[in-house]
Coordinates of C-alpha atoms (C1' of nucleotides) in Angstrom, one line a residue:
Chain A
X26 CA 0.0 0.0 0.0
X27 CA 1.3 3.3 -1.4
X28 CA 0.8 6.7 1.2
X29 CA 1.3 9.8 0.5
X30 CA 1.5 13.3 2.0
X31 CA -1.5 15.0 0.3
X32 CA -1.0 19.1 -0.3
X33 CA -5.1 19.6 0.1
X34 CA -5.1 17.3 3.8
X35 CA -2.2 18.2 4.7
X36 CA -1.9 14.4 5.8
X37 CA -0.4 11.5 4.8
X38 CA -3.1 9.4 3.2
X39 CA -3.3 5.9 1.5
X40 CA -3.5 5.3 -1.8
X41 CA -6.5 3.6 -2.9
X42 CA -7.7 3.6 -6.4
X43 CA -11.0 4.7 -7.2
X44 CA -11.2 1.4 -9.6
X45 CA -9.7 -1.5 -8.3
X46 CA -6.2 -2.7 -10.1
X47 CA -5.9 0.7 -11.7
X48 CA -4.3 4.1 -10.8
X49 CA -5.0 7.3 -12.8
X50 CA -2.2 10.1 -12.4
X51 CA -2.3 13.2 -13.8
X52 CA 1.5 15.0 -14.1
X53 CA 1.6 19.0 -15.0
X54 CA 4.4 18.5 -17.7
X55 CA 6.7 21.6 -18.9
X56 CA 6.4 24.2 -20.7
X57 CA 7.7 23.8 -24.0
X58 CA 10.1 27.4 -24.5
X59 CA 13.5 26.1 -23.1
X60 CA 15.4 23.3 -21.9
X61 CA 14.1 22.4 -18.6
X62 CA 16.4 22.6 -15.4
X63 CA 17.4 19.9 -13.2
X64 CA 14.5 21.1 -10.8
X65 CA 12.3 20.8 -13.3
X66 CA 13.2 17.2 -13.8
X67 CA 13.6 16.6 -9.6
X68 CA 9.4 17.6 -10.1
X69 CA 9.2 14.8 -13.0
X70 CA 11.2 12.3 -10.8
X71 CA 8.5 12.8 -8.5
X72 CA 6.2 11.1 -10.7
X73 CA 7.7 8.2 -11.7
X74 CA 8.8 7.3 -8.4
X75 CA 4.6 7.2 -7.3
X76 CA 4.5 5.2 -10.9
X77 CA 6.9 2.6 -10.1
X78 CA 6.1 2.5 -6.8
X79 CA 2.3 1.4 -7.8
X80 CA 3.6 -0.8 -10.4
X81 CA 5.1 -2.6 -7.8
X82 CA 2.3 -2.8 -6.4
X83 CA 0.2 -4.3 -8.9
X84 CA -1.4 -1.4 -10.0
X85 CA -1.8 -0.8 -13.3
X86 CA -0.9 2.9 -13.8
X87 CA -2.5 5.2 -16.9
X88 CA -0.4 8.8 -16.7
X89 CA -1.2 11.6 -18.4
X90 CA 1.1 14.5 -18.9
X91 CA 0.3 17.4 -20.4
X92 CA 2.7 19.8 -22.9
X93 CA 1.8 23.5 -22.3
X94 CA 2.7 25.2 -25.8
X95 CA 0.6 27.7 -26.0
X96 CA -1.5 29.7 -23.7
X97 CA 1.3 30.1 -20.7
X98 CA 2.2 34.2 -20.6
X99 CA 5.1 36.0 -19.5
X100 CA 3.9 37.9 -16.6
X101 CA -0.1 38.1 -16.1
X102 CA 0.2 41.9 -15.7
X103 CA -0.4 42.4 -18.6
X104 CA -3.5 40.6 -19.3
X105 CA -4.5 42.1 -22.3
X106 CA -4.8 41.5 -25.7
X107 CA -0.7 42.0 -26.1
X108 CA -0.1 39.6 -23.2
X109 CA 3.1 38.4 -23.7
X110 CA 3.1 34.0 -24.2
X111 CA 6.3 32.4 -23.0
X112 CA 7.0 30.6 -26.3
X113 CA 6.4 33.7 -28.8
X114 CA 8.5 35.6 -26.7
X115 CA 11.2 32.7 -27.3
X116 CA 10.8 32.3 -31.3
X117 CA 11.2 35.8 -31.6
X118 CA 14.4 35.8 -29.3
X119 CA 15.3 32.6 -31.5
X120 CA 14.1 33.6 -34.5
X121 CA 12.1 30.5 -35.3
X122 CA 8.6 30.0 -35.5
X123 CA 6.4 29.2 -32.4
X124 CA 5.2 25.8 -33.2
X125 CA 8.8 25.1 -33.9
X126 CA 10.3 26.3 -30.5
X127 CA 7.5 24.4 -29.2
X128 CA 8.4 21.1 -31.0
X129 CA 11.9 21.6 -30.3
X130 CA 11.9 22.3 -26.5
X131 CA 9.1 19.4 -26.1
X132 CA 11.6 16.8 -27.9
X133 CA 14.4 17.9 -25.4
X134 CA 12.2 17.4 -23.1
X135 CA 11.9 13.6 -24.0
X136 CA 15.1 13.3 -23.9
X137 CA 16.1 14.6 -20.5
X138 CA 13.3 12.2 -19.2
X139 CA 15.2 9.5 -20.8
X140 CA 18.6 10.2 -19.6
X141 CA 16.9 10.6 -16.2
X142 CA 15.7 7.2 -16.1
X143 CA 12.1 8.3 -16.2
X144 CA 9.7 6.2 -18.2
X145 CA 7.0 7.8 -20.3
X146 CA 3.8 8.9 -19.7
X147 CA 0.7 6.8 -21.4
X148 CA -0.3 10.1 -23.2
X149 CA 1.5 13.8 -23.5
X150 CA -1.4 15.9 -25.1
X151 CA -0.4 19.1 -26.2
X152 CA -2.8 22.5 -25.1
X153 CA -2.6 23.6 -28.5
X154 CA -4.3 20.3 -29.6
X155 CA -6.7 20.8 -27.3
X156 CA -8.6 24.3 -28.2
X157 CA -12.1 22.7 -28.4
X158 CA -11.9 20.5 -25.4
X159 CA -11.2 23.7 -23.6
X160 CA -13.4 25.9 -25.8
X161 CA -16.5 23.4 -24.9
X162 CA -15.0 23.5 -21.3
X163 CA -15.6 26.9 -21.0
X164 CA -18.4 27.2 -22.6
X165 CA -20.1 25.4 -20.1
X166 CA -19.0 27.4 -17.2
X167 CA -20.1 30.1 -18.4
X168 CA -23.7 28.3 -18.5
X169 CA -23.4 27.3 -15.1
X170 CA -22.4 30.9 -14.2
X171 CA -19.0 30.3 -13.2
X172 CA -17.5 32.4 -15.8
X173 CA -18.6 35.6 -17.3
X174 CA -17.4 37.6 -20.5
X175 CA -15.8 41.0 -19.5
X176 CA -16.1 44.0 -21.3
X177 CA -13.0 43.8 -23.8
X178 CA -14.3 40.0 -24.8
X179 CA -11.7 38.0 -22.2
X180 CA -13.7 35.1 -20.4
X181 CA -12.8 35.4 -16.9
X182 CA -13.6 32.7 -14.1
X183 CA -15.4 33.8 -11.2
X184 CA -13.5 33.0 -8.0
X185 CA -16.2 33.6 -5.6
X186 CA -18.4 31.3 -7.0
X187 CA -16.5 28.1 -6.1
X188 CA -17.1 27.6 -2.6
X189 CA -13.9 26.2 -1.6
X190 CA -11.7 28.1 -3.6
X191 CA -8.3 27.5 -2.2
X192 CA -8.2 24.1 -0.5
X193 CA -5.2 23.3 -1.8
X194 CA -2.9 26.6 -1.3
X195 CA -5.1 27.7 2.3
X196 CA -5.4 30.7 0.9
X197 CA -8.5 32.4 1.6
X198 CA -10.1 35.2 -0.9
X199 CA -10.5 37.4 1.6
X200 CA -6.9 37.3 2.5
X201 CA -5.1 37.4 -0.9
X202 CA -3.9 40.5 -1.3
X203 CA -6.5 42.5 -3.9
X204 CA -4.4 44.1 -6.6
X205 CA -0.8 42.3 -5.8
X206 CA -1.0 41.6 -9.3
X207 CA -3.8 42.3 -10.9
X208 CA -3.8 46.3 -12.0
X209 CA -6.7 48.4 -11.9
X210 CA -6.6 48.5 -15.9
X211 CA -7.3 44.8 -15.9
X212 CA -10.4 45.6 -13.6
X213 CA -11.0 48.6 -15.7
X214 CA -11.5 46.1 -18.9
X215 CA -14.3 44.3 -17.1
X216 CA -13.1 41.6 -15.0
X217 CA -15.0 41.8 -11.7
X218 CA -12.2 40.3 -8.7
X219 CA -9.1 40.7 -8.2
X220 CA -8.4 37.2 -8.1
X221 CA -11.1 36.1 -11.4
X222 CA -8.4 34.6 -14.2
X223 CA -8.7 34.5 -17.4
X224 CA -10.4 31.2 -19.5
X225 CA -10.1 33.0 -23.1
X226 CA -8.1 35.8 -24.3
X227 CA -8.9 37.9 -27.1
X228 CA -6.1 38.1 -29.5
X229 CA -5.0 41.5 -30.8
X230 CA -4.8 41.8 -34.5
X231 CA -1.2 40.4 -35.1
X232 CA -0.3 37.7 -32.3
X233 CA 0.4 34.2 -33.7
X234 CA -0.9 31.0 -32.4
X235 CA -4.6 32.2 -32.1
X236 CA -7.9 30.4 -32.3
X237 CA -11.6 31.5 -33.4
X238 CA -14.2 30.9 -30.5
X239 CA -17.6 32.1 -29.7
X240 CA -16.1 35.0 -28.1
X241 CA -13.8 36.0 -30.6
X242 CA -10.5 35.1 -32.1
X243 CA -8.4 34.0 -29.3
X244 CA -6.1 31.6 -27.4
X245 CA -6.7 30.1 -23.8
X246 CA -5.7 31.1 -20.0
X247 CA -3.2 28.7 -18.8
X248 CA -5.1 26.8 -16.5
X249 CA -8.1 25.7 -18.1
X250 CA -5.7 23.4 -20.4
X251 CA -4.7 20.8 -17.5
X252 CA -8.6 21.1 -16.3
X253 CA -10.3 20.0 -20.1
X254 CA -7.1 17.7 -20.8
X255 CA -7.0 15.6 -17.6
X256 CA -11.5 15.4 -17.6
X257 CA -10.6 14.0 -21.2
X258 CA -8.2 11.5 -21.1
X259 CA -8.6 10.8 -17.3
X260 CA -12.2 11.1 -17.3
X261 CA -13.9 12.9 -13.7
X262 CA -12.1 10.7 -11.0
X263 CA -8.7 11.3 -11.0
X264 CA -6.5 9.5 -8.2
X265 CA -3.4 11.2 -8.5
X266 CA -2.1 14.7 -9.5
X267 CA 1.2 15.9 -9.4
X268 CA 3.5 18.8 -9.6
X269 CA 5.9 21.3 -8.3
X270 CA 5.0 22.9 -5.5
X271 CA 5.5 26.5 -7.1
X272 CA 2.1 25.5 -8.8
X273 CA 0.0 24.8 -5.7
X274 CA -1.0 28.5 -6.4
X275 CA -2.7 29.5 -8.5
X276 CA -2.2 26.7 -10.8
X277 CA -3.8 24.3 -8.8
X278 CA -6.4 26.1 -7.0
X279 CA -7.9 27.5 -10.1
X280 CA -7.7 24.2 -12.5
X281 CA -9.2 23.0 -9.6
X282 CA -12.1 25.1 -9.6
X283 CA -12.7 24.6 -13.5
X284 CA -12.7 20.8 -12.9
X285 CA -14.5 20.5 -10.4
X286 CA -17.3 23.1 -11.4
X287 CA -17.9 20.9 -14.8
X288 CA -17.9 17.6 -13.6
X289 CA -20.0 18.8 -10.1
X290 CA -17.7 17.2 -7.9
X291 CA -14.3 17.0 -6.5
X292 CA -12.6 15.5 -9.3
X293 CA -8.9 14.8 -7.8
X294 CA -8.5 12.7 -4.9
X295 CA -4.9 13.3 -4.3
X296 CA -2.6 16.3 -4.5
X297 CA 0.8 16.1 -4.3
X298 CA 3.6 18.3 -4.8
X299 CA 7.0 18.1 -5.4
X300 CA 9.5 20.5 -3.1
X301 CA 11.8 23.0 -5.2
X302 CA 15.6 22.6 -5.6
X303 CA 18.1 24.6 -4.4
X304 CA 21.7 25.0 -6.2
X305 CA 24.3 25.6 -4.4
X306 CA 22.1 27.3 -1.4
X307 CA 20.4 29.4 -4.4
X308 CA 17.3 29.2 -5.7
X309 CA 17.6 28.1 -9.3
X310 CA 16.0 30.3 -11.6
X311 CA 16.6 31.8 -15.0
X312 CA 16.4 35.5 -13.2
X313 CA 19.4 34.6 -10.8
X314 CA 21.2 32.7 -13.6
X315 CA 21.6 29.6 -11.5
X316 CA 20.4 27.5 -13.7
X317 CA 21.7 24.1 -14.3
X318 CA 20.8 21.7 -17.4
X319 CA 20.9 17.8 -18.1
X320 CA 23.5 18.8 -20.8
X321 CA 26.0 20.2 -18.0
X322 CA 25.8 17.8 -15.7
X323 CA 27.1 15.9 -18.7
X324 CA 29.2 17.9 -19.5
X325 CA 31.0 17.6 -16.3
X326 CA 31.9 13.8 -17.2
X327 CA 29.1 12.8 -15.1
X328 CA 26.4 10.0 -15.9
X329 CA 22.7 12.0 -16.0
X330 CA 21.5 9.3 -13.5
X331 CA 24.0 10.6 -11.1
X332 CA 21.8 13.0 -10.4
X333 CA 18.7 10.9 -10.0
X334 CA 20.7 9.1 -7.2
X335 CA 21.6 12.4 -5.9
X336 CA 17.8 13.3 -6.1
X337 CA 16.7 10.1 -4.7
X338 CA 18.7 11.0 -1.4
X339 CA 16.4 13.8 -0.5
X340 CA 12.6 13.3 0.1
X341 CA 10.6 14.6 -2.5
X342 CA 8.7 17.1 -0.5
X343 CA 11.6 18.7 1.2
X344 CA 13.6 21.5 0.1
X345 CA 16.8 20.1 -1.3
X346 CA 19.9 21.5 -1.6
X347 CA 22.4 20.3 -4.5
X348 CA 25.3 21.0 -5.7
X349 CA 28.7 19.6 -7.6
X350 CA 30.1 18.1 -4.7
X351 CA 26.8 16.1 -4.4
X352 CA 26.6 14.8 -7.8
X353 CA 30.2 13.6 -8.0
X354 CA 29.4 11.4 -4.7
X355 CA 26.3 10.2 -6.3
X356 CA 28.4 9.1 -9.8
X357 CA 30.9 7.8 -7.5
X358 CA 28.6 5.6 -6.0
X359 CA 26.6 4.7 -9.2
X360 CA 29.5 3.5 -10.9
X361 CA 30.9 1.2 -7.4
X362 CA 27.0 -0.2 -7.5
X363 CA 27.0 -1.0 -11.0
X364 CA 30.6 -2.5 -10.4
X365 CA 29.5 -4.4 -7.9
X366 CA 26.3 -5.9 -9.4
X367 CA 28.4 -7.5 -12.3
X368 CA 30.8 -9.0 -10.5
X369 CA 28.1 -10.7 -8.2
X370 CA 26.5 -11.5 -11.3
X371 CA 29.3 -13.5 -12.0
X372 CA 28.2 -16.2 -8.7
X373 CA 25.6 -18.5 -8.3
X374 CA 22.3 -17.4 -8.1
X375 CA 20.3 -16.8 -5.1
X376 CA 17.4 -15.3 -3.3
X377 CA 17.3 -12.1 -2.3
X378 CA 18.0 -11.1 1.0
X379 CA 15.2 -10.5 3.4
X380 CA 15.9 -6.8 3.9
X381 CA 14.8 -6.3 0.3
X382 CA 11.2 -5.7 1.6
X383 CA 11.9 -2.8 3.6
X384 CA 13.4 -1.3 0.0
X385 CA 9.5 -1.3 -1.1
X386 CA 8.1 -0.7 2.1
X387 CA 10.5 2.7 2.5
X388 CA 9.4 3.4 -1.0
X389 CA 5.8 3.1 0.3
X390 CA 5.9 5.7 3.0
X391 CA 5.6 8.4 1.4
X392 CA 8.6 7.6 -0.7
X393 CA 11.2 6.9 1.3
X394 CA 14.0 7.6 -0.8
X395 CA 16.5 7.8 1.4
X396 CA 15.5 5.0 3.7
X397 CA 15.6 2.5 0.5
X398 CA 19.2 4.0 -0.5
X399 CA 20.4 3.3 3.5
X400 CA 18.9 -0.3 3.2
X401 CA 20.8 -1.0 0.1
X402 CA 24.3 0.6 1.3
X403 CA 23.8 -2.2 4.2
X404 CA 22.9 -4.8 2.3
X405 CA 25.7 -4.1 0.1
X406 CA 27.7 -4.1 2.8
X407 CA 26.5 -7.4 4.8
X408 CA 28.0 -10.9 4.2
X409 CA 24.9 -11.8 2.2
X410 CA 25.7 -14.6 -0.6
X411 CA 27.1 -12.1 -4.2
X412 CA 23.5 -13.8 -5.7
X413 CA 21.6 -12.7 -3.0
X414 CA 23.1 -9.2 -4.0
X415 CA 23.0 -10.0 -7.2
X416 CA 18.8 -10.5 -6.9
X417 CA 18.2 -8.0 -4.4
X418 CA 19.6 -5.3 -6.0
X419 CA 18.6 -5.7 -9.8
X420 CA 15.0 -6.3 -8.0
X421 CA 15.2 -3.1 -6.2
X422 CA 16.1 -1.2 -9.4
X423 CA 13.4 -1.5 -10.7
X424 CA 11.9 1.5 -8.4
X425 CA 15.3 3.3 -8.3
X426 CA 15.4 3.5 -12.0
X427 CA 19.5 3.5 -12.0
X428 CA 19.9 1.2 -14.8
X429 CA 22.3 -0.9 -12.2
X430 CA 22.7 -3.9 -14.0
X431 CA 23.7 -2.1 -17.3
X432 CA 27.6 -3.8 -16.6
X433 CA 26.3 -7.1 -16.0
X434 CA 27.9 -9.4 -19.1
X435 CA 29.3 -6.8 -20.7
X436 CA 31.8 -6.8 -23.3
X437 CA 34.9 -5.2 -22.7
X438 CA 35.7 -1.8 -24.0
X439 CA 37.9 -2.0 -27.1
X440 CA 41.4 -0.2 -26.1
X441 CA 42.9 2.2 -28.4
X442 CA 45.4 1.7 -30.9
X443 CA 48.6 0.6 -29.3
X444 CA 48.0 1.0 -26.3
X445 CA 47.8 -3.0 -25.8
X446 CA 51.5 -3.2 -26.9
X447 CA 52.3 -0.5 -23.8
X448 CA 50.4 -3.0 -21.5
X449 CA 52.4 -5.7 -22.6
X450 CA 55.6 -3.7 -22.3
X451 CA 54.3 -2.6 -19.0
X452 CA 53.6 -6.1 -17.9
X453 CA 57.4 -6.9 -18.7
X454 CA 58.6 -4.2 -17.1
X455 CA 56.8 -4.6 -13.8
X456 CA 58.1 -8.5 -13.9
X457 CA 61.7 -6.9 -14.3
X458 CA 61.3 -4.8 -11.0
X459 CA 61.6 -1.6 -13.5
X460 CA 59.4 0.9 -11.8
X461 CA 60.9 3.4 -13.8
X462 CA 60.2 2.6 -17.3
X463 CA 56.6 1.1 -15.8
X464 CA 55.3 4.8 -14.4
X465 CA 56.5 5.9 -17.7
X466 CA 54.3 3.2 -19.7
X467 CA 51.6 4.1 -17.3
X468 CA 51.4 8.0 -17.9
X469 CA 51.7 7.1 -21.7
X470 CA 48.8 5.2 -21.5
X471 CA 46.8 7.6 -19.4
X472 CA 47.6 10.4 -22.3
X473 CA 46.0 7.7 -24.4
X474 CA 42.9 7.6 -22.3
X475 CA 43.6 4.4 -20.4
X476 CA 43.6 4.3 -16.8
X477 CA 45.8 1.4 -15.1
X478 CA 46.1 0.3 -11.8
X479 CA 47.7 -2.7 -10.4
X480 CA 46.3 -5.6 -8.3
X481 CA 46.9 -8.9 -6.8
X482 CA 45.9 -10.4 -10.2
X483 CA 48.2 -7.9 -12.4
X484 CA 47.5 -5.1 -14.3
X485 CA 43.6 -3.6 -14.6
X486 CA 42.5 -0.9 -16.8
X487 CA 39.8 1.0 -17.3
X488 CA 38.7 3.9 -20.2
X489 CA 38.5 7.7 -18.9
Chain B
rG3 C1' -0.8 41.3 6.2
rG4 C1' -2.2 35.8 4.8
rC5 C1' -0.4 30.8 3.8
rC6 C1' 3.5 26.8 3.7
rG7 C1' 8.3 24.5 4.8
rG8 C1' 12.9 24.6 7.5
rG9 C1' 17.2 25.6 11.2
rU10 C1' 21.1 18.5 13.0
rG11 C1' 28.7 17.5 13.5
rG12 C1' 33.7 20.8 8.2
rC13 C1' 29.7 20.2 4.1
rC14 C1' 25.1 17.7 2.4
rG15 C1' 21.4 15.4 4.6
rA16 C1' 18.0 11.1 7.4
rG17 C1' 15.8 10.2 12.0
rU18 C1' 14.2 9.7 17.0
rG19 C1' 10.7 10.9 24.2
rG20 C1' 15.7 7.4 26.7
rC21 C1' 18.5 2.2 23.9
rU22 C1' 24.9 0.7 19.6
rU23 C1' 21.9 8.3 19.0
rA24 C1' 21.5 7.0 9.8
rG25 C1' 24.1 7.5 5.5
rG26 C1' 27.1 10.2 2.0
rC27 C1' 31.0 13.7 0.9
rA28 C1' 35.4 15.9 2.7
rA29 C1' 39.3 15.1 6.6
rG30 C1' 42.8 12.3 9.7
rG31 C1' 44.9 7.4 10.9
rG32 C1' 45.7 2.3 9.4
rC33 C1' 45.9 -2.2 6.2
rC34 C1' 47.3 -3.3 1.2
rU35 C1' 51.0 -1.4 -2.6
rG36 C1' 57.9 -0.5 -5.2
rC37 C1' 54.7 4.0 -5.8
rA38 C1' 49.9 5.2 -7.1
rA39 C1' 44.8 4.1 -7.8
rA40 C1' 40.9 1.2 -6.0
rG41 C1' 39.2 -1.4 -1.9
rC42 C1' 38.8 -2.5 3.2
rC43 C1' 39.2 -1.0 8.6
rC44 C1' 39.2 2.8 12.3
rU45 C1' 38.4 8.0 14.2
rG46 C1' 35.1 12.4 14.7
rU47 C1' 28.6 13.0 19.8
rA48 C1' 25.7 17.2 16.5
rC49 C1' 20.6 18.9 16.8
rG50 C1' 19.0 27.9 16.4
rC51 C1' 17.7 30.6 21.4
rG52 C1' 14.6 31.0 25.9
rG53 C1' 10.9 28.8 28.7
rG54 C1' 7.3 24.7 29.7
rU55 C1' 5.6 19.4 30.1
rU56 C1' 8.5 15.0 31.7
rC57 C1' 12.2 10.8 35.8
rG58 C1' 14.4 12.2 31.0
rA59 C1' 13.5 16.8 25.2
rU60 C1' 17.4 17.3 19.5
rU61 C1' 12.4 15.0 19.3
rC62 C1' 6.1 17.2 22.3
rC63 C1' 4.0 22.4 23.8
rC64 C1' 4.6 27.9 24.1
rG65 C1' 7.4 32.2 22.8
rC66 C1' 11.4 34.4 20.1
rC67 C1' 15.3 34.7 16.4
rC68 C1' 16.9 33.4 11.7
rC69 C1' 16.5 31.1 6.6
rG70 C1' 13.7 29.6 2.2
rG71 C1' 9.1 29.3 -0.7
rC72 C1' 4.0 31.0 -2.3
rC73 C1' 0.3 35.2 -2.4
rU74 C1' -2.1 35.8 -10.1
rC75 C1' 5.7 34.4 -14.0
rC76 C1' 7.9 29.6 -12.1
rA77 C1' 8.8 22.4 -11.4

RNA sequence: GGCCGGGUGGCCGAGUGGCUUAGGCAAGGGCCUGCAAAGCCCUGUACGCGGGUUCGAUUCCCGCCCCGGCCUCCA
């Protein structure tokens, strides 16, 4: 049995899906303008930990994750018809066209997800694929009277007519600051409250990505996407919804409202969000420049699931700090597990150790992550039989996700040119006592990429 | 002003009403080694401040200080 802390309760609560043998999830997936940020993807881990986690379970998981490319704005100050998007303000920085900065930045996407370990989603409908869900979406709350049309043709959502408008933040209307935001030109155009939002924006004459709609030609607000997306695929009972905690508010609250007010009940069981990363102590965010990618980490000679291990030693729902340092002891100790698992590969099979359990049962409280890495570093440590290892821990990465038995039966990496014939020379020299020449062979062979070291059995080497 | 997290040894970070008081990184010592690397072993008693409850508080309660996040851009 899966439990998690849920952001709405505020308690940890069991997981139990609304149709037996099946989990729905719904994941709020980036937005497509730039490459996303290793917080970004710590928010993503989040998901597919809770996916393999049920899997393990026996659940039968169907996740949805949405691709904002269209509809998300710069800064909602300027809610008017010039309202800057996120991805037009990138193709004109880039020069390209929208749809292709959108295609672009959703592809990387993909691919960081992959390097992270994290498997896809059963569906990633895109917002801009979605206009008439969200057209017919809004349509109807306008019917119901939860949305009205203000004076310069922008559909607005009436906050004060869903009774439990902020649940999930515990903010209260009456408390939000009136007008942090919001200017009095925005009120001025026709929108009633200080905290209504927009469902559909009238386009001025020569913005890109626009739609026609019964109130004129347009695109959508950025929350009723997630709300007609998720009731589509997912249907009115959703078990599971996911993301960073940055979107608790107003994200959350006012999807939440636009859901629920269609279907005519509370629609997600579950709300759980995903703490933000720190950098170095800083916040990371584009404004402060402290932004770090996939592609650096990389860079830096370090494998990408480095930093999922790194990630996995911090509980998803608290603030976590990373940094270099970190990641190089979490690529250190990657590379020693995957060692490790080959060589007990290599021995007779057996069961797994008994400990193994409390790998799934940490993963069950509330993800556990570092309770499940702490049983494995003892394990790995104990005088358990190499295939009991072996078993427990290829078993156990099947929720980690750290591709640990990737050495097992591998083939040897082919050396470089000569470089066997300095081995050899090597080998001659160290049976002739001549440490001299042999440091010399060695720092050769390291200029040709080859790392050697010397055991009981002779000379090992590795590639660098 | 409202809401939400935190403050743990050099650093990062779990956790707990007492019990052998995680783990990692870095450091020091040792084993091994011609040297090195790797590996292994050992060492290091910490919980922001002040009260309270208690036989006993880092853990629970109250107050305070400090840090971070959200309050219509954000994972």
């Amino acid at each position: 049995m899966l439990r998690l802390t849920d952001t709405r309760t505020g308690a940890l609560e069991a997981i139990v899906p609304s149709t037996p043998g099946r989990l729905k999830v719904y994941a709020c997936g980036p937005t497509v303008y730039r490459y996303a940020h290793v917080g970004n993807l710590r928010t993503f881990l989040l998901t597919d930990l809770i996916r393999r986690t049920a899997s393990m379970h026996g659940l039968q998981v169907q996740l949805v994750q949405n691709i904002t490319d269209v509809g998300h704005l710069q800064d909602d100050t300027n809610l008017d018809a010039d309202g800057e998007d996120k991805l037009l303000a990138q193709a004109r920085e880039e020069g390209k066209d929208p749809f292709w900065i959108a295609r672009h930045y959703e592809e990387a996407f993909h691919r960081d997800q992959a390097l992270l370990g994290v498997h896809p989603a059963d569906a990633y409908p895109r917002a801009s694929e979605s206009i008439d869900l969200m057209l017919r979406l809004i349509a109807d709350l306008v019917e119901k009277g939860h949305a009205y049309v203000g004076g310069d043709g922008t559909v607005y959502f009436a906050a004060e007519s869903f009774a439990s408008y902020g649940a999930i933040s515990h903010n209260k209307l009456s408390e939000l600051r009136a007008g942090h935001r919001a200017d009095a030109t925005e009120l001025a155009k026709g929108k009633r409250f200080h905290a209504d939002w927009a469902l559909w924006k009238r386009a001025g004459e020569n913005r890109e990505m626009t739609w026609p709609s019964p109130w004129g030609h347009g695109f959508p607000g950025w929350h009723i996407e997630c709300s007609a997306m998720s009731l589509d695929l997912l249907g009115d009972v959703i078990d599971i919804h996911t993301g960073g905690i940055d979107l608790r508010f107003p994200h959350h609250e006012d999807e939440r409202a636009q859901t629920d007010c269609y279907a005519g009940k509370e629609v997600v069981r579950h709300w759980v969000h995903g703490e933000h990363l720190l950098f170095e102590g800083r916040k990371m965010a584009k404004s402060t420049g402290n932004v770090v990618l996939v592609s650096d980490v990389i860079d830096r000679g370090f494998d990408p699931l480095a930093l999922r291990l790194a990630f996995l030693g911090t509980r998803y729902r608290q603030q976590a700090n990373l940094s270099w340092a970190e990641i190089a002891g979490a690529h250190k100790t990657l590379t020693r597990w995957r060692a490790s698992v080959a060589a007990w590969a290599e021995q007779p099979s057996a069961a797994m150790v008994v400990e193994a359990a409390q790998v799934l049962d940490a993963f069950s409280d509330d993800l556990d992550t570092p309770r499940a890495l702490q049983v494995l570093r003892s394990v790995e440590k104990s005088g358990a039989p190499d295939g009991a290892k072996f078993e427990t821990f290829a078993w156990a990465d099947r929720l980690l996700g750290l591709d640990l038995a990737r050495d097992v039966g591998r083939a040897p990496d082919a050396l470089p040119a000569g470089a066997q014939d300095l081995l050899d020379a090597r080998a001659q020299a160290r049976t002739e006592k001549d440490f001299a020449l042999s440091d010399r062979l060695r720092d050769e062979l390291a200029g040709l990429g080859v790392a050697v070291k010397d055991t009981q059995v002779g000379q090992e080497w590795t590639l660098t």
